[in-house]
Amino acid sequence: MGQLSLKNVIKTFGQFEVVKGVSLDVNEGEFIVFVGPSGCGKSTLLRMIAGLEHTTGGDIVIDGKRVNDLPPVKRGIAMVFQSYALYPHMTVFENIAFPLRVEKAPESVIREKVEAAAKILHLDSRLKQKPGMLSGGQRQRVAIGRAIVREPEIFLFDEPLSNLDAALRADMRIELTRLHKQLGATMIYVTHDQVEAMTMADRIVVLNAGYIAQVGAPLELYHKPQNTFVAGFIGNPRMNFLPVTCTGLNEGGVEVVYEGQKLTVPVAARSGLAGERLMLGIRPEHITLGAGEVTLDIAPTVVEQLGQQTIGYAALPGLEANFCVVLPGDQALEADIPVTVGFRADDCHLFDGEGQALERHITLASQSPLPAA
Ligand code: ATP
């Protein structure tokens, strides 16, 4: 139980179509994260699944049953919002118990379920307190407790950690991952924070302007983005894109030239590419000091020293955005001091004129067998 299918789901507000035919199958027990830029339709999609927003077109199916016309309480879901939506005058116990009181559950059942949820969420010692006495993270855990006692088939989270500071967010990410393992329930989680997406998701759904740009496991999206949108969205700092010209194909992949330097990118070749303008993608963390298969002389205009890494930004011919380099540790990179950097063809991505990726010849670590002990 907890299987969800979206079939060509559409949402319009007046003339404005914000969700443009989304189809997706979510397996029982999966942790799915919706990410995408502000306004791409993540929350609207989640609210349609919850039944808080009317669905203009398509079907929402939970455990084989079309639920478009069912009210939220009949869908077997529970939703946790960014604003914890707690009742300030009620104790933690009563806040968690609230949905059970609405259902008129017996007192003994309420006590048992609230205490069990509080234990899972490490709130046992807080049950008599009011929300005002709790930290942001604890309040969000109360809101999650209120969802747990309903024993939903599917949990829906709408940016639940956005109000927390960075340290608390990191703690709560770990808590939520643990909770997912413990409950084994299906979870759908909306965020614009890609660290949350990468660390918590079984699969990430990247949305762009109401469409799904790609669905996949976190490392699949990182290593094999299917288009420039996903390539630019997943990864921080974002991937560098260099305009190149295709000079031909060989058995190793596709030959391109950037500023007079030739390289063969190991991607699936297809006819008709020779002479085409393509986009070469290289992640900042795949650039090293010194010459490489492609070598660039850059003069960073800004250098950020973070201790665990050094980030440099420089202007390059043909690039509107800054070219970004991420080097491990603290490196002798200084603003306005020229430096030579390079990268390998194996680390490159290649996109056609439509922004679609040519498939890379790589095996993901998660797909290769573990070496024998
Ligand atoms: P964010 O990360 O900023 O919350 P989002 O991806 O969750 O963004 P949605 O809240 O789903 O985006 O909104 C998608 C689009 O739908 C936006 O352009 C928004 O202005 C519009 N929209 C959302 N709700 C309504 C509404 N009730 N009436 C009209 N337009 C709406």
Short mmCIF file of C-alpha atoms in Angstrom, two decimals, residues 19-256:
data_model
loop_
_atom_site.label_atom_id
_atom_site.label_comp_id
_atom_site.label_asym_id
_atom_site.label_seq_id
_atom_site.Cartn_x
_atom_site.Cartn_y
_atom_site.Cartn_z
CA VAL A 19 1.26 21.83 -14.31
CA LYS A 20 1.40 20.67 -17.93
CA GLY A 21 0.73 16.95 -18.10
CA VAL A 22 2.77 15.22 -15.42
CA SER A 23 2.90 11.41 -15.41
CA LEU A 24 4.74 9.53 -12.69
CA ASP A 25 4.58 6.18 -10.89
CA VAL A 26 5.68 6.17 -7.26
CA ASN A 27 6.39 2.77 -5.72
CA GLU A 28 5.23 1.68 -2.31
CA GLY A 29 7.72 2.83 0.36
CA GLU A 30 9.68 5.13 -1.97
CA PHE A 31 11.06 8.49 -0.89
CA ILE A 32 10.40 10.81 -3.81
CA VAL A 33 11.59 14.41 -3.87
CA PHE A 34 10.15 17.09 -6.18
CA VAL A 35 12.72 19.81 -6.90
CA GLY A 36 12.78 22.72 -9.29
CA PRO A 37 13.05 26.48 -9.38
CA SER A 38 10.52 28.73 -7.73
CA GLY A 39 7.17 28.69 -9.54
CA CYS A 40 7.76 25.41 -11.46
CA GLY A 41 4.64 23.84 -9.90
CA LYS A 42 6.06 21.59 -7.15
CA SER A 43 3.70 22.70 -4.40
CA THR A 44 0.70 22.78 -6.72
CA LEU A 45 1.38 19.17 -7.72
CA LEU A 46 1.72 18.12 -4.08
CA ARG A 47 -1.47 19.95 -3.14
CA MET A 48 -3.33 18.19 -5.94
CA ILE A 49 -2.14 14.81 -4.61
CA ALA A 50 -3.32 15.90 -1.16
CA GLY A 51 -6.71 16.99 -2.49
CA LEU A 52 -6.18 20.58 -1.36
CA GLU A 53 -6.23 21.78 -4.97
CA HIS A 54 -8.72 20.77 -7.66
CA THR A 55 -7.10 18.81 -10.54
CA THR A 56 -7.92 20.36 -13.93
CA GLY A 57 -7.07 17.26 -15.99
CA GLY A 58 -5.64 13.75 -15.73
CA ASP A 59 -5.89 11.14 -12.97
CA ILE A 60 -4.45 10.81 -9.50
CA VAL A 61 -4.50 7.16 -8.48
CA ILE A 62 -3.62 5.91 -4.98
CA ASP A 63 -3.41 2.14 -4.49
CA GLY A 64 -5.31 1.52 -7.71
CA LYS A 65 -8.16 3.91 -6.88
CA ARG A 66 -8.79 7.20 -8.69
CA VAL A 67 -8.96 9.82 -5.93
CA ASN A 68 -9.53 13.03 -7.93
CA ASP A 69 -12.98 13.48 -6.44
CA LEU A 70 -12.19 12.31 -2.90
CA PRO A 71 -11.70 14.87 -0.10
CA PRO A 72 -8.24 14.98 1.55
CA VAL A 73 -9.28 12.92 4.61
CA LYS A 74 -10.38 10.02 2.43
CA ARG A 75 -7.13 9.75 0.43
CA GLY A 76 -4.98 7.99 3.04
CA ILE A 77 -2.44 10.81 3.04
CA ALA A 78 -1.07 13.19 5.67
CA MET A 79 0.65 16.45 4.86
CA VAL A 80 3.34 18.38 6.74
CA PHE A 81 3.75 22.04 5.85
CA GLN A 82 6.60 24.54 6.07
CA SER A 83 4.63 26.55 8.65
CA TYR A 84 4.14 23.93 11.33
CA ALA A 85 0.48 24.92 11.75
CA LEU A 86 0.40 23.95 15.44
CA TYR A 87 -2.23 25.12 17.91
CA PRO A 88 -0.30 27.38 20.35
CA HIS A 89 -2.77 26.92 23.23
CA MET A 90 -2.58 23.11 23.10
CA THR A 91 0.14 20.91 24.57
CA VAL A 92 2.41 18.86 22.35
CA PHE A 93 0.32 15.82 23.30
CA GLU A 94 -2.92 17.49 22.21
CA ASN A 95 -1.38 18.84 19.00
CA ILE A 96 -0.26 15.35 18.00
CA ALA A 97 -3.57 13.86 19.15
CA PHE A 98 -5.66 16.37 17.19
CA PRO A 99 -6.51 14.26 14.10
CA LEU A 100 -7.42 11.31 16.36
CA ARG A 101 -9.74 13.51 18.43
CA VAL A 102 -11.43 14.67 15.20
CA GLU A 103 -11.93 10.99 14.31
CA LYS A 104 -13.32 10.46 17.86
CA ALA A 105 -10.82 7.68 18.54
CA PRO A 106 -11.03 6.09 22.03
CA GLU A 107 -8.83 7.71 24.71
CA SER A 108 -6.70 4.57 25.12
CA VAL A 109 -5.94 4.46 21.38
CA ILE A 110 -5.08 8.17 21.38
CA ARG A 111 -2.66 7.75 24.28
CA GLU A 112 -1.01 4.71 22.73
CA LYS A 113 -0.56 6.29 19.29
CA VAL A 114 0.61 9.70 20.56
CA GLU A 115 3.14 8.10 22.90
CA ALA A 116 4.44 5.84 20.14
CA ALA A 117 4.84 8.77 17.73
CA ALA A 118 6.51 10.89 20.43
CA LYS A 119 8.99 8.10 21.07
CA ILE A 120 9.91 7.82 17.39
CA LEU A 121 10.39 11.59 17.23
CA HIS A 122 12.23 11.90 20.59
CA LEU A 123 9.48 14.11 21.96
CA ASP A 124 8.57 11.89 24.94
CA SER A 125 9.75 14.43 27.49
CA ARG A 126 7.97 17.34 25.79
CA LEU A 127 4.40 16.08 25.70
CA LYS A 128 3.14 18.44 28.40
CA GLN A 129 4.77 21.54 26.94
CA LYS A 130 3.18 24.10 24.61
CA PRO A 131 4.67 24.75 21.13
CA GLY A 132 5.97 28.17 22.25
CA MET A 133 8.47 26.41 24.52
CA LEU A 134 9.97 24.36 21.66
CA SER A 135 12.69 25.04 19.08
CA GLY A 136 11.81 25.18 15.37
CA GLY A 137 13.06 21.65 14.83
CA GLN A 138 11.02 20.32 17.75
CA ARG A 139 7.90 22.10 16.47
CA GLN A 140 8.36 20.55 13.07
CA ARG A 141 8.68 17.15 14.75
CA VAL A 142 5.33 17.77 16.50
CA ALA A 143 3.79 18.49 13.09
CA ILE A 144 5.30 15.25 11.78
CA GLY A 145 3.93 13.42 14.85
CA ARG A 146 0.47 14.68 13.99
CA ALA A 147 0.92 13.13 10.54
CA ILE A 148 2.29 9.83 11.93
CA VAL A 149 -0.68 9.13 14.22
CA ARG A 150 -2.97 9.14 11.21
CA GLU A 151 -0.99 6.15 9.87
CA PRO A 152 -1.22 7.40 6.28
CA GLU A 153 -0.27 5.37 3.24
CA ILE A 154 1.55 8.41 1.88
CA PHE A 155 3.26 11.29 3.68
CA LEU A 156 3.43 14.60 1.81
CA PHE A 157 6.00 17.18 2.91
CA ASP A 158 5.97 20.75 1.56
CA GLU A 159 9.37 22.34 2.29
CA PRO A 160 9.17 21.24 5.94
CA LEU A 161 12.69 22.38 6.85
CA SER A 162 12.72 25.81 5.19
CA ASN A 163 12.18 27.70 8.44
CA LEU A 164 15.09 26.06 10.24
CA ASP A 165 18.69 27.22 10.43
CA ALA A 166 21.39 25.34 8.53
CA ALA A 167 22.59 23.13 11.42
CA LEU A 168 19.05 22.13 12.38
CA ARG A 169 18.19 21.39 8.76
CA ALA A 170 21.10 18.98 8.55
CA ASP A 171 19.95 17.24 11.77
CA MET A 172 16.36 17.05 10.56
CA ARG A 173 17.42 15.60 7.20
CA ILE A 174 19.01 12.71 9.05
CA GLU A 175 15.92 12.39 11.29
CA LEU A 176 13.59 12.25 8.30
CA THR A 177 15.71 9.63 6.54
CA ARG A 178 15.68 7.54 9.73
CA LEU A 179 11.92 8.04 10.05
CA HIS A 180 11.39 6.87 6.49
CA LYS A 181 13.39 3.70 7.13
CA GLN A 182 11.53 3.06 10.38
CA LEU A 183 8.02 3.63 9.02
CA GLY A 184 8.60 2.23 5.54
CA ALA A 185 5.87 4.55 4.26
CA THR A 186 5.78 6.27 0.89
CA MET A 187 7.00 9.85 1.21
CA ILE A 188 6.77 12.69 -1.27
CA TYR A 189 8.80 15.71 -0.37
CA VAL A 190 8.91 19.14 -2.02
CA THR A 191 12.01 21.27 -1.68
CA HIS A 192 14.11 23.77 -3.58
CA ASP A 193 17.15 22.61 -1.60
CA GLN A 194 19.15 20.19 -3.71
CA VAL A 195 21.17 18.91 -0.76
CA GLU A 196 17.90 17.70 0.77
CA ALA A 197 16.95 16.16 -2.56
CA MET A 198 20.31 14.44 -3.09
CA THR A 199 20.60 13.10 0.46
CA MET A 200 17.06 11.92 1.16
CA ALA A 201 15.54 10.78 -2.14
CA ASP A 202 15.33 7.31 -3.59
CA ARG A 203 14.37 9.16 -6.76
CA ILE A 204 14.32 12.85 -7.57
CA VAL A 205 11.73 14.41 -9.87
CA VAL A 206 13.13 17.60 -11.42
CA LEU A 207 10.35 19.93 -12.51
CA ASN A 208 10.77 22.79 -14.96
CA ALA A 209 7.91 25.17 -15.79
CA GLY A 210 5.21 22.56 -15.12
CA TYR A 211 6.96 19.67 -16.90
CA ILE A 212 9.10 16.82 -15.60
CA ALA A 213 12.63 17.49 -16.85
CA GLN A 214 13.98 14.14 -15.53
CA VAL A 215 13.25 11.47 -12.94
CA GLY A 216 16.06 9.39 -11.48
CA ALA A 217 18.22 8.36 -8.55
CA PRO A 218 20.29 11.27 -7.17
CA LEU A 219 23.61 10.10 -8.65
CA GLU A 220 21.98 9.26 -11.95
CA LEU A 221 20.87 12.89 -12.23
CA TYR A 222 24.33 14.09 -11.22
CA HIS A 223 26.28 11.87 -13.62
CA LYS A 224 23.77 11.47 -16.43
CA PRO A 225 21.58 14.56 -16.67
CA GLN A 226 19.38 14.23 -19.74
CA ASN A 227 19.35 17.92 -20.60
CA THR A 228 21.04 21.24 -19.85
CA PHE A 229 18.27 22.19 -17.42
CA VAL A 230 18.89 19.22 -15.12
CA ALA A 231 22.67 19.48 -15.65
CA GLY A 232 22.56 23.09 -14.49
CA PHE A 233 20.09 22.53 -11.68
CA ILE A 234 21.70 19.52 -9.97
CA GLY A 235 25.15 20.33 -8.60
CA ASN A 236 26.37 23.36 -6.69
CA PRO A 237 28.12 25.44 -7.96
CA ARG A 238 26.39 24.68 -11.23
CA MET A 239 27.94 22.97 -14.24
CA ASN A 240 30.00 25.13 -16.65
CA PHE A 241 28.73 25.17 -20.24
CA LEU A 242 31.23 25.87 -23.02
CA PRO A 243 30.09 26.38 -26.64
CA VAL A 244 31.93 23.94 -28.92
CA THR A 245 31.79 22.82 -32.54
CA CYS A 246 31.51 19.16 -33.50
CA THR A 247 34.27 18.17 -35.92
CA GLY A 248 33.32 14.52 -36.36
CA LEU A 249 32.72 11.15 -34.75
CA ASN A 250 35.09 8.31 -33.90
CA GLU A 251 34.82 5.00 -32.04
CA GLY A 252 35.58 6.80 -28.75
CA GLY A 253 32.70 9.24 -29.03
CA VAL A 254 32.13 12.72 -30.43
CA GLU A 255 35.00 15.02 -31.43
CA VAL A 256 34.58 18.68 -30.54
#
